[in-house]
């Protein structure tokens, strides 16, 4: 096991990793930008070191400064968390070349699976269904039009090396495709450094279902069931649950087997998430694989009892998986609401500022992962996530009731948040019945605004 881990992240995920390391007897080093000097992850780590100014490019994305910090503090491992450099193959490669352990998959895995076209090819060769689309990158608008006319509209024009819901355009006609092609390539280049794009057929009103896997260095791979992430705005998830109310036992087995087949096909090692699009007839198609810890991993932890972060650390240091597939049982139901510093009534405008009053809920089956405290200043430079509110109960209906109570008891004063929206969703009849898809959030927010204006 490592004796000291540098955590190349901030916020709630940095705290989550610190806790896992401490339980394993591992010392931790936090990095921080100048604006994060008073953050909780800085206070809770054994050591902390500043890596730059507030903008991410100068701090949490500054590879040279982060590597230097790890070496200067005597770390022998780096955990990237999620976001920032977590899926940057160049960062992982440099970590490896410096004889440090990257707590995640190899740089080659990140590179291969981060390329959506290559990932689709691997899935297809492994016998995992994929959505109809281009065989590779689409170089010209004329090529794009030819492919789109062949498979039929609507289509998705997607960044080949994209992620986080960026670099995706829904196209409904040839004229729209011609107008959007250069723009999408530019967005891909701006966000990911590569302007390559490809085409997929758009599946109307699907469910977004993902499968959590764990794979060690000895070829052992298990899945931990599915998460339903269909409630999302601008391709950003904000409610997750496990198990999915849409997935029956047959589909659960098929999804789990497909996820494991994909991981085996590329000899994957570490925690990972295989994402699928599932249509209303329960046909499923591979979408992408995330080679990092997911924001929503606590949902799976609650229904399986598996500490995914601990397992990820153990795998990185050559340990066998603690669990077998037969030992994984889904118990009860878990829900997660992401609490963000955004104003849903104002096009989800970010709302940084001072937390003037903070009251966190508690009780049996309630978990909250957050880095907030009273008088904490939410900076404007980073992701808007404030907290993850997670509940667990024997049934889905009981979990929804518990989430309602937890949200009622959560108070964050001083800034705009999405707390009220989450509360209203928990009372929405369609959500309560489990009848929703990826179009739910857009429709719900539109109705919420209309009702507010009446």
Tab-separated table of N, CA and C in Angstrom, residues 66-216:
chain	number	residue	atom	x	y	z
A	66	UNK	N	1.611	20.128	-10.029
A	66	UNK	CA	1.063	19.010	-9.252
A	66	UNK	C	2.102	17.907	-9.087
A	67	UNK	N	2.799	17.575	-10.161
A	67	UNK	CA	3.850	16.548	-10.071
A	67	UNK	C	4.959	17.014	-9.131
A	68	UNK	N	5.339	18.266	-9.248
A	68	UNK	CA	6.377	18.813	-8.361
A	68	UNK	C	5.942	18.740	-6.903
A	69	UNK	N	4.665	19.019	-6.644
A	69	UNK	CA	4.139	18.952	-5.281
A	69	UNK	C	4.199	17.533	-4.741
A	70	UNK	N	3.884	16.564	-5.585
A	70	UNK	CA	3.921	15.161	-5.157
A	70	UNK	C	5.341	14.736	-4.801
A	71	UNK	N	6.288	15.123	-5.635
A	71	UNK	CA	7.687	14.752	-5.390
A	71	UNK	C	8.231	15.481	-4.165
A	72	UNK	N	7.917	16.765	-4.048
A	72	UNK	CA	8.435	17.566	-2.930
A	72	UNK	C	7.933	17.070	-1.582
A	73	UNK	N	6.725	16.512	-1.551
A	73	UNK	CA	6.145	16.051	-0.287
A	73	UNK	C	6.359	14.556	-0.051
A	74	UNK	N	7.095	13.912	-0.946
A	74	UNK	CA	7.426	12.502	-0.752
A	74	UNK	C	6.282	11.542	-0.992
A	75	UNK	N	5.346	11.919	-1.830
A	75	UNK	CA	4.228	11.025	-2.153
A	75	UNK	C	4.691	9.927	-3.110
A	76	UNK	N	4.048	8.786	-3.014
A	76	UNK	CA	4.332	7.743	-4.001
A	76	UNK	C	3.097	7.362	-4.807
A	77	UNK	N	2.030	8.152	-4.676
A	77	UNK	CA	0.819	7.907	-5.458
A	77	UNK	C	0.029	9.200	-5.600
A	78	UNK	N	-0.765	9.256	-6.669
A	78	UNK	CA	-1.650	10.398	-6.916
A	78	UNK	C	-3.044	9.878	-7.233
A	79	UNK	N	-4.038	10.430	-6.539
A	79	UNK	CA	-5.439	10.120	-6.853
A	79	UNK	C	-6.048	11.350	-7.521
A	80	UNK	N	-6.567	11.199	-8.745
A	80	UNK	CA	-7.061	12.372	-9.475
A	80	UNK	C	-8.504	12.752	-9.180
A	81	UNK	N	-9.266	11.884	-8.472
A	81	UNK	CA	-10.675	12.184	-8.236
A	81	UNK	C	-11.465	12.141	-9.525
A	82	UNK	N	-12.405	13.070	-9.691
A	82	UNK	CA	-13.137	13.204	-10.955
A	82	UNK	C	-12.973	14.635	-11.468
A	83	UNK	N	-13.228	14.816	-12.765
A	83	UNK	CA	-13.024	16.139	-13.352
A	83	UNK	C	-11.547	16.478	-13.439
A	84	UNK	N	-11.235	17.736	-13.691
A	84	UNK	CA	-9.856	18.216	-13.794
A	84	UNK	C	-9.007	17.262	-14.650
A	85	UNK	N	-7.991	16.622	-14.061
A	85	UNK	CA	-7.053	15.792	-14.828
A	85	UNK	C	-7.357	14.299	-14.741
A	86	UNK	N	-8.526	13.948	-14.237
A	86	UNK	CA	-8.808	12.535	-13.950
A	86	UNK	C	-8.814	11.657	-15.189
A	87	UNK	N	-9.167	12.217	-16.349
A	87	UNK	CA	-9.179	11.428	-17.579
A	87	UNK	C	-8.226	12.015	-18.622
A	88	UNK	N	-7.148	12.604	-18.140
A	88	UNK	CA	-6.122	13.170	-19.010
A	88	UNK	C	-4.987	12.161	-19.128
A	89	UNK	N	-4.890	11.530	-20.289
A	89	UNK	CA	-3.891	10.460	-20.443
A	89	UNK	C	-2.463	10.976	-20.323
A	90	UNK	N	-2.231	12.241	-20.712
A	90	UNK	CA	-0.883	12.809	-20.599
A	90	UNK	C	-0.477	12.935	-19.134
A	91	UNK	N	-1.420	13.354	-18.295
A	91	UNK	CA	-1.145	13.453	-16.861
A	91	UNK	C	-0.836	12.076	-16.285
A	92	UNK	N	-1.666	11.095	-16.603
A	92	UNK	CA	-1.440	9.736	-16.096
A	92	UNK	C	-0.097	9.191	-16.569
A	93	UNK	N	0.261	9.483	-17.818
A	93	UNK	CA	1.534	9.005	-18.362
A	93	UNK	C	2.718	9.635	-17.637
A	94	UNK	N	2.638	10.927	-17.354
A	94	UNK	CA	3.720	11.603	-16.633
A	94	UNK	C	3.835	11.055	-15.215
A	95	UNK	N	2.696	10.811	-14.574
A	95	UNK	CA	2.704	10.206	-13.235
A	95	UNK	C	3.445	8.874	-13.269
A	96	UNK	N	3.140	8.060	-14.262
A	96	UNK	CA	3.788	6.752	-14.392
A	96	UNK	C	5.290	6.899	-14.643
A	97	UNK	N	5.673	7.846	-15.512
A	97	UNK	CA	7.087	8.033	-15.844
A	97	UNK	C	7.892	8.554	-14.654
A	98	UNK	N	7.217	9.196	-13.720
A	98	UNK	CA	7.883	9.701	-12.510
A	98	UNK	C	7.919	8.653	-11.406
A	99	UNK	N	7.573	7.412	-11.773
A	99	UNK	CA	7.565	6.295	-10.816
A	99	UNK	C	6.596	6.524	-9.660
A	100	UNK	N	5.524	7.229	-9.955
A	100	UNK	CA	4.437	7.392	-9.002
A	100	UNK	C	3.274	6.507	-9.445
A	101	UNK	N	2.486	6.055	-8.506
A	101	UNK	CA	1.324	5.235	-8.838
A	101	UNK	C	0.126	6.126	-9.122
A	102	UNK	N	-0.474	5.933	-10.283
A	102	UNK	CA	-1.698	6.647	-10.640
A	102	UNK	C	-2.870	5.800	-10.173
A	103	UNK	N	-3.652	6.321	-9.242
A	103	UNK	CA	-4.773	5.547	-8.699
A	103	UNK	C	-5.945	5.676	-9.661
A	104	UNK	N	-5.937	4.771	-10.610
A	104	UNK	CA	-6.886	4.750	-11.705
A	104	UNK	C	-6.355	3.781	-12.741
A	105	UNK	N	-6.925	3.765	-13.923
A	105	UNK	CA	-6.424	2.884	-14.980
A	105	UNK	C	-5.104	3.389	-15.548
A	106	UNK	N	-4.517	2.620	-16.451
A	106	UNK	CA	-3.269	3.038	-17.078
A	106	UNK	C	-3.530	4.193	-18.044
A	107	UNK	N	-2.482	4.914	-18.370
A	107	UNK	CA	-2.620	6.019	-19.322
A	107	UNK	C	-3.111	5.511	-20.676
A	108	UNK	N	-2.721	4.294	-21.035
A	108	UNK	CA	-3.151	3.720	-22.307
A	108	UNK	C	-4.654	3.459	-22.307
A	109	UNK	N	-5.172	2.970	-21.178
A	109	UNK	CA	-6.621	2.761	-21.072
A	109	UNK	C	-7.371	4.085	-21.179
A	110	UNK	N	-6.864	5.107	-20.506
A	110	UNK	CA	-7.516	6.419	-20.548
A	110	UNK	C	-7.524	6.953	-21.975
A	111	UNK	N	-6.403	6.800	-22.657
A	111	UNK	CA	-6.284	7.289	-24.033
A	111	UNK	C	-7.248	6.554	-24.964
A	112	UNK	N	-7.258	5.231	-24.865
A	112	UNK	CA	-8.073	4.422	-25.771
A	112	UNK	C	-9.559	4.618	-25.524
A	113	UNK	N	-9.974	4.514	-24.264
A	113	UNK	CA	-11.398	4.602	-23.947
A	113	UNK	C	-11.905	6.041	-23.953
A	114	UNK	N	-10.990	7.005	-23.799
A	114	UNK	CA	-11.380	8.408	-23.892
A	114	UNK	C	-11.690	8.827	-25.314
A	115	UNK	N	-11.195	8.047	-26.279
A	115	UNK	CA	-11.515	8.274	-27.679
A	115	UNK	C	-12.800	7.510	-27.978
A	116	UNK	N	-13.902	8.229	-28.146
A	116	UNK	CA	-15.209	7.595	-28.259
A	116	UNK	C	-15.316	6.687	-29.478
A	117	UNK	N	-14.622	7.042	-30.546
A	117	UNK	CA	-14.647	6.208	-31.744
A	117	UNK	C	-13.956	4.880	-31.475
A	118	UNK	N	-12.775	4.917	-30.859
A	118	UNK	CA	-12.066	3.677	-30.530
A	118	UNK	C	-12.855	2.844	-29.531
A	119	UNK	N	-13.475	3.509	-28.560
A	119	UNK	CA	-14.268	2.791	-27.561
A	119	UNK	C	-15.444	2.075	-28.226
A	120	UNK	N	-16.075	2.721	-29.190
A	120	UNK	CA	-17.172	2.077	-29.931
A	120	UNK	C	-16.676	0.862	-30.696
A	121	UNK	N	-15.484	0.981	-31.268
A	121	UNK	CA	-14.920	-0.144	-32.014
A	121	UNK	C	-14.620	-1.322	-31.093
A	122	UNK	N	-14.088	-1.029	-29.902
A	122	UNK	CA	-13.816	-2.088	-28.919
A	122	UNK	C	-15.121	-2.756	-28.497
A	123	UNK	N	-16.136	-1.948	-28.232
A	123	UNK	CA	-17.430	-2.493	-27.819
A	123	UNK	C	-18.007	-3.404	-28.897
A	124	UNK	N	-17.948	-2.945	-30.128
A	124	UNK	CA	-18.492	-3.738	-31.230
A	124	UNK	C	-17.747	-5.057	-31.376
A	125	UNK	N	-16.416	-5.019	-31.283
A	125	UNK	CA	-15.626	-6.250	-31.411
A	125	UNK	C	-15.877	-7.208	-30.253
A	126	UNK	N	-16.299	-6.659	-29.101
A	126	UNK	CA	-16.582	-7.494	-27.927
A	126	UNK	C	-18.014	-8.011	-27.927
A	127	UNK	N	-18.779	-7.635	-28.928
A	127	UNK	CA	-20.159	-8.094	-29.002
A	127	UNK	C	-21.130	-7.271	-28.185
A	128	UNK	N	-20.719	-6.054	-27.839
A	128	UNK	CA	-21.591	-5.147	-27.082
A	128	UNK	C	-22.324	-4.250	-28.083
A	129	UNK	N	-23.646	-4.171	-28.011
A	129	UNK	CA	-24.393	-3.368	-28.991
A	129	UNK	C	-23.982	-1.896	-28.969
A	130	UNK	N	-23.882	-1.303	-30.148
A	130	UNK	CA	-23.606	0.129	-30.258
A	130	UNK	C	-24.675	0.776	-31.134
A	131	UNK	N	-24.867	2.067	-30.938
A	131	UNK	CA	-25.822	2.812	-31.754
A	131	UNK	C	-25.267	2.953	-33.164
A	132	UNK	N	-26.141	2.875	-34.151
A	132	UNK	CA	-25.723	3.073	-35.535
A	132	UNK	C	-25.094	4.454	-35.689
A	133	UNK	N	-24.001	4.516	-36.467
A	133	UNK	CA	-23.333	5.801	-36.643
A	133	UNK	C	-22.156	5.697	-37.581
A	134	UNK	N	-21.304	6.707	-37.577
A	134	UNK	CA	-20.115	6.704	-38.434
A	134	UNK	C	-19.109	5.682	-37.917
A	135	UNK	N	-18.334	5.114	-38.824
A	135	UNK	CA	-17.336	4.119	-38.433
A	135	UNK	C	-16.124	4.753	-37.765
A	136	UNK	N	-15.901	6.021	-38.073
A	136	UNK	CA	-14.766	6.734	-37.497
A	136	UNK	C	-15.072	8.214	-37.415
A	137	UNK	N	-14.023	9.016	-37.347
A	137	UNK	CA	-14.208	10.466	-37.319
A	137	UNK	C	-14.784	10.959	-38.644
A	138	UNK	N	-15.578	11.999	-38.562
A	138	UNK	CA	-16.156	12.617	-39.758
A	138	UNK	C	-15.367	13.888	-40.054
A	139	UNK	N	-14.729	13.923	-41.223
A	139	UNK	CA	-13.773	14.990	-41.516
A	139	UNK	C	-14.397	16.223	-42.159
A	140	UNK	N	-15.450	16.037	-42.952
A	140	UNK	CA	-16.034	17.169	-43.673
A	140	UNK	C	-17.543	17.201	-43.477
A	141	UNK	N	-18.125	18.354	-43.723
A	141	UNK	CA	-19.569	18.479	-43.584
A	141	UNK	C	-20.292	17.637	-44.627
A	142	UNK	N	-19.697	17.494	-45.818
A	142	UNK	CA	-20.328	16.680	-46.860
A	142	UNK	C	-20.362	15.211	-46.447
A	143	UNK	N	-19.288	14.737	-45.828
A	143	UNK	CA	-19.261	13.363	-45.318
A	143	UNK	C	-20.313	13.187	-44.225
A	144	UNK	N	-20.436	14.193	-43.370
A	144	UNK	CA	-21.426	14.140	-42.293
A	144	UNK	C	-22.841	14.063	-42.859
A	145	UNK	N	-23.120	14.869	-43.875
A	145	UNK	CA	-24.443	14.871	-44.499
A	145	UNK	C	-24.745	13.515	-45.120
A	146	UNK	N	-23.764	12.924	-45.782
A	146	UNK	CA	-23.955	11.616	-46.414
A	146	UNK	C	-24.295	10.546	-45.374
A	147	UNK	N	-23.566	10.539	-44.263
A	147	UNK	CA	-23.813	9.548	-43.212
A	147	UNK	C	-25.176	9.782	-42.567
A	148	UNK	N	-25.489	11.040	-42.285
A	148	UNK	CA	-26.763	11.368	-41.639
A	148	UNK	C	-27.950	10.988	-42.517
A	149	UNK	N	-27.836	11.231	-43.820
A	149	UNK	CA	-28.917	10.863	-44.735
A	149	UNK	C	-29.103	9.353	-44.791
A	150	UNK	N	-28.015	8.629	-44.602
A	150	UNK	CA	-28.075	7.166	-44.647
A	150	UNK	C	-28.751	6.595	-43.406
A	151	UNK	N	-28.384	7.095	-42.214
A	151	UNK	CA	-28.934	6.517	-40.981
A	151	UNK	C	-30.228	7.206	-40.553
A	152	UNK	N	-30.475	8.397	-41.083
A	152	UNK	CA	-31.709	9.115	-40.776
A	152	UNK	C	-31.589	10.041	-39.582
A	153	UNK	N	-32.297	11.148	-39.653
A	153	UNK	CA	-32.331	12.118	-38.556
A	153	UNK	C	-33.384	11.696	-37.536
A	154	UNK	N	-33.250	12.151	-36.306
A	154	UNK	CA	-32.209	13.021	-35.746
A	154	UNK	C	-30.926	12.249	-35.454
A	155	UNK	N	-29.820	12.999	-35.390
A	155	UNK	CA	-28.520	12.414	-35.077
A	155	UNK	C	-27.854	13.226	-33.972
A	156	UNK	N	-26.812	12.648	-33.423
A	156	UNK	CA	-25.944	13.369	-32.496
A	156	UNK	C	-24.587	13.552	-33.154
A	157	UNK	N	-24.106	14.776	-33.178
A	157	UNK	CA	-22.745	15.076	-33.611
A	157	UNK	C	-21.932	15.258	-32.337
A	158	UNK	N	-20.946	14.385	-32.121
A	158	UNK	CA	-20.285	14.319	-30.819
A	158	UNK	C	-18.773	14.464	-30.943
A	159	UNK	N	-18.185	15.124	-29.966
A	159	UNK	CA	-16.726	15.223	-29.900
A	159	UNK	C	-16.140	13.846	-29.636
A	160	UNK	N	-15.154	13.461	-30.431
A	160	UNK	CA	-14.533	12.145	-30.291
A	160	UNK	C	-13.852	11.987	-28.941
A	161	UNK	N	-13.245	13.032	-28.460
A	161	UNK	CA	-12.533	12.975	-27.180
A	161	UNK	C	-13.252	13.788	-26.115
A	162	UNK	N	-14.563	13.859	-26.222
A	162	UNK	CA	-15.352	14.683	-25.320
A	162	UNK	C	-15.670	14.017	-24.005
A	163	UNK	N	-16.417	14.740	-23.199
A	163	UNK	CA	-16.842	14.265	-21.895
A	163	UNK	C	-17.564	15.362	-21.153
A	164	UNK	N	-18.234	14.984	-20.061
A	164	UNK	CA	-18.919	15.964	-19.235
A	164	UNK	C	-20.084	16.646	-19.920
A	165	UNK	N	-20.632	16.004	-20.961
A	165	UNK	CA	-21.786	16.573	-21.642
A	165	UNK	C	-21.466	17.679	-22.620
A	166	UNK	N	-20.181	17.973	-22.834
A	166	UNK	CA	-19.793	19.045	-23.746
A	166	UNK	C	-19.447	18.468	-25.117
A	167	UNK	N	-19.552	19.318	-26.133
A	167	UNK	CA	-19.203	18.875	-27.474
A	167	UNK	C	-20.219	17.925	-28.072
A	168	UNK	N	-21.498	18.107	-27.742
A	168	UNK	CA	-22.571	17.265	-28.266
A	168	UNK	C	-23.649	18.156	-28.866
A	169	UNK	N	-24.015	17.885	-30.122
A	169	UNK	CA	-25.069	18.658	-30.782
A	169	UNK	C	-26.145	17.710	-31.296
A	170	UNK	N	-27.396	17.990	-30.932
A	170	UNK	CA	-28.531	17.233	-31.454
A	170	UNK	C	-28.979	17.884	-32.753
A	171	UNK	N	-28.960	17.103	-33.822
A	171	UNK	CA	-29.219	17.624	-35.161
A	171	UNK	C	-30.473	16.967	-35.726
A	172	UNK	N	-31.401	17.794	-36.233
A	172	UNK	CA	-32.676	17.266	-36.725
A	172	UNK	C	-32.854	17.370	-38.235
A	173	UNK	N	-31.939	18.067	-38.924
A	173	UNK	CA	-32.099	18.242	-40.365
A	173	UNK	C	-30.747	18.503	-41.008
A	174	UNK	N	-30.715	18.401	-42.343
A	174	UNK	CA	-29.469	18.641	-43.064
A	174	UNK	C	-29.013	20.087	-42.903
A	175	UNK	N	-29.932	21.019	-42.974
A	175	UNK	CA	-29.545	22.427	-42.833
A	175	UNK	C	-28.967	22.692	-41.445
A	176	UNK	N	-29.555	22.068	-40.440
A	176	UNK	CA	-29.045	22.222	-39.074
A	176	UNK	C	-27.650	21.615	-38.949
A	177	UNK	N	-27.441	20.487	-39.619
A	177	UNK	CA	-26.130	19.842	-39.597
A	177	UNK	C	-25.084	20.731	-40.253
A	178	UNK	N	-25.431	21.314	-41.379
A	178	UNK	CA	-24.474	22.187	-42.071
A	178	UNK	C	-24.130	23.410	-41.212
A	179	UNK	N	-25.111	23.920	-40.499
A	179	UNK	CA	-24.868	25.087	-39.648
A	179	UNK	C	-24.092	24.742	-38.380
A	180	UNK	N	-24.223	23.505	-37.904
A	180	UNK	CA	-23.645	23.126	-36.612
A	180	UNK	C	-22.295	22.430	-36.715
A	181	UNK	N	-21.933	21.955	-37.890
A	181	UNK	CA	-20.744	21.112	-38.012
A	181	UNK	C	-19.485	21.836	-37.546
A	182	UNK	N	-19.216	22.999	-38.113
A	182	UNK	CA	-18.000	23.746	-37.751
A	182	UNK	C	-18.050	24.195	-36.293
A	183	UNK	N	-19.231	24.576	-35.833
A	183	UNK	CA	-19.386	25.035	-34.450
A	183	UNK	C	-19.068	23.914	-33.457
A	184	UNK	N	-19.554	22.715	-33.734
A	184	UNK	CA	-19.302	21.580	-32.836
A	184	UNK	C	-17.832	21.198	-32.845
A	185	UNK	N	-17.208	21.238	-34.009
A	185	UNK	CA	-15.769	20.954	-34.085
A	185	UNK	C	-14.972	21.991	-33.292
A	186	UNK	N	-15.391	23.249	-33.391
A	186	UNK	CA	-14.704	24.312	-32.648
A	186	UNK	C	-14.876	24.109	-31.144
A	187	UNK	N	-16.091	23.751	-30.719
A	187	UNK	CA	-16.343	23.497	-29.300
A	187	UNK	C	-15.500	22.328	-28.803
A	188	UNK	N	-15.378	21.290	-29.632
A	188	UNK	CA	-14.547	20.142	-29.265
A	188	UNK	C	-13.088	20.552	-29.122
A	189	UNK	N	-12.613	21.347	-30.067
A	189	UNK	CA	-11.224	21.823	-30.026
A	189	UNK	C	-10.989	22.696	-28.794
A	190	UNK	N	-11.938	23.558	-28.485
A	190	UNK	CA	-11.789	24.482	-27.359
A	190	UNK	C	-11.780	23.761	-26.019
A	191	UNK	N	-12.637	22.746	-25.878
A	191	UNK	CA	-12.784	22.062	-24.596
A	191	UNK	C	-11.813	20.911	-24.398
A	192	UNK	N	-11.440	20.238	-25.489
A	192	UNK	CA	-10.668	19.009	-25.350
A	192	UNK	C	-9.353	18.998	-26.116
A	193	UNK	N	-9.074	20.081	-26.835
A	193	UNK	CA	-7.813	20.165	-27.551
A	193	UNK	C	-7.780	19.394	-28.849
A	194	UNK	N	-8.869	18.712	-29.175
A	194	UNK	CA	-8.971	17.934	-30.410
A	194	UNK	C	-10.329	18.225	-31.038
A	195	UNK	N	-10.336	18.578	-32.313
A	195	UNK	CA	-11.576	18.956	-32.974
A	195	UNK	C	-12.295	17.831	-33.682
A	196	UNK	N	-11.875	16.593	-33.465
A	196	UNK	CA	-12.497	15.455	-34.143
A	196	UNK	C	-13.925	15.234	-33.648
A	197	UNK	N	-14.815	14.875	-34.577
A	197	UNK	CA	-16.206	14.579	-34.236
A	197	UNK	C	-16.649	13.317	-34.970
A	198	UNK	N	-17.703	12.692	-34.442
A	198	UNK	CA	-18.294	11.534	-35.107
A	198	UNK	C	-19.811	11.621	-34.968
A	199	UNK	N	-20.509	10.713	-35.629
A	199	UNK	CA	-21.975	10.756	-35.668
A	199	UNK	C	-22.565	9.495	-35.060
A	200	UNK	N	-23.634	9.684	-34.281
A	200	UNK	CA	-24.445	8.580	-33.785
A	200	UNK	C	-25.912	8.872	-34.086
A	201	UNK	N	-26.674	7.827	-34.349
A	201	UNK	CA	-28.118	7.968	-34.456
A	201	UNK	C	-28.665	8.358	-33.091
A	202	UNK	N	-29.563	9.317	-33.050
A	202	UNK	CA	-30.150	9.755	-31.782
A	202	UNK	C	-31.312	8.848	-31.405
A	203	UNK	N	-31.233	8.276	-30.222
A	203	UNK	CA	-32.314	7.444	-29.705
A	203	UNK	C	-33.307	8.354	-28.977
A	204	UNK	N	-34.544	8.346	-29.418
A	204	UNK	CA	-35.547	9.252	-28.852
A	204	UNK	C	-35.954	8.825	-27.443
A	205	UNK	N	-35.975	9.772	-26.530
A	205	UNK	CA	-36.469	9.579	-25.160
A	205	UNK	C	-35.929	8.307	-24.491
A	206	UNK	N	-34.623	8.174	-24.408
A	206	UNK	CA	-34.052	6.964	-23.809
A	206	UNK	C	-33.888	7.089	-22.299
A	207	UNK	N	-33.509	5.998	-21.667
A	207	UNK	CA	-32.993	6.027	-20.304
A	207	UNK	C	-31.470	6.017	-20.409
A	208	UNK	N	-30.832	6.725	-19.491
A	208	UNK	CA	-29.369	6.743	-19.392
A	208	UNK	C	-29.008	5.850	-18.206
A	209	UNK	N	-28.513	4.662	-18.516
A	209	UNK	CA	-28.207	3.659	-17.491
A	209	UNK	C	-26.714	3.358	-17.526
A	210	UNK	N	-26.082	3.370	-16.361
A	210	UNK	CA	-24.653	3.064	-16.303
A	210	UNK	C	-24.391	1.929	-15.326
A	211	UNK	N	-23.318	1.198	-15.601
A	211	UNK	CA	-22.946	0.046	-14.778
A	211	UNK	C	-21.573	0.286	-14.172
A	212	UNK	N	-21.494	0.195	-12.860
A	212	UNK	CA	-20.230	0.353	-12.139
A	212	UNK	C	-19.461	-0.958	-12.168
A	213	UNK	N	-18.183	-0.900	-12.537
A	213	UNK	CA	-17.353	-2.101	-12.512
A	213	UNK	C	-16.118	-1.878	-11.647
A	214	UNK	N	-15.542	-2.979	-11.203
A	214	UNK	CA	-14.237	-2.999	-10.543
A	214	UNK	C	-13.422	-4.095	-11.203
A	215	UNK	N	-12.181	-3.784	-11.559
A	215	UNK	CA	-11.318	-4.756	-12.231
A	215	UNK	C	-9.916	-4.675	-11.645
A	216	UNK	N	-9.390	-5.817	-11.181
A	216	UNK	CA	-8.039	-5.803	-10.619
A	216	UNK	C	-7.008	-6.157	-11.683
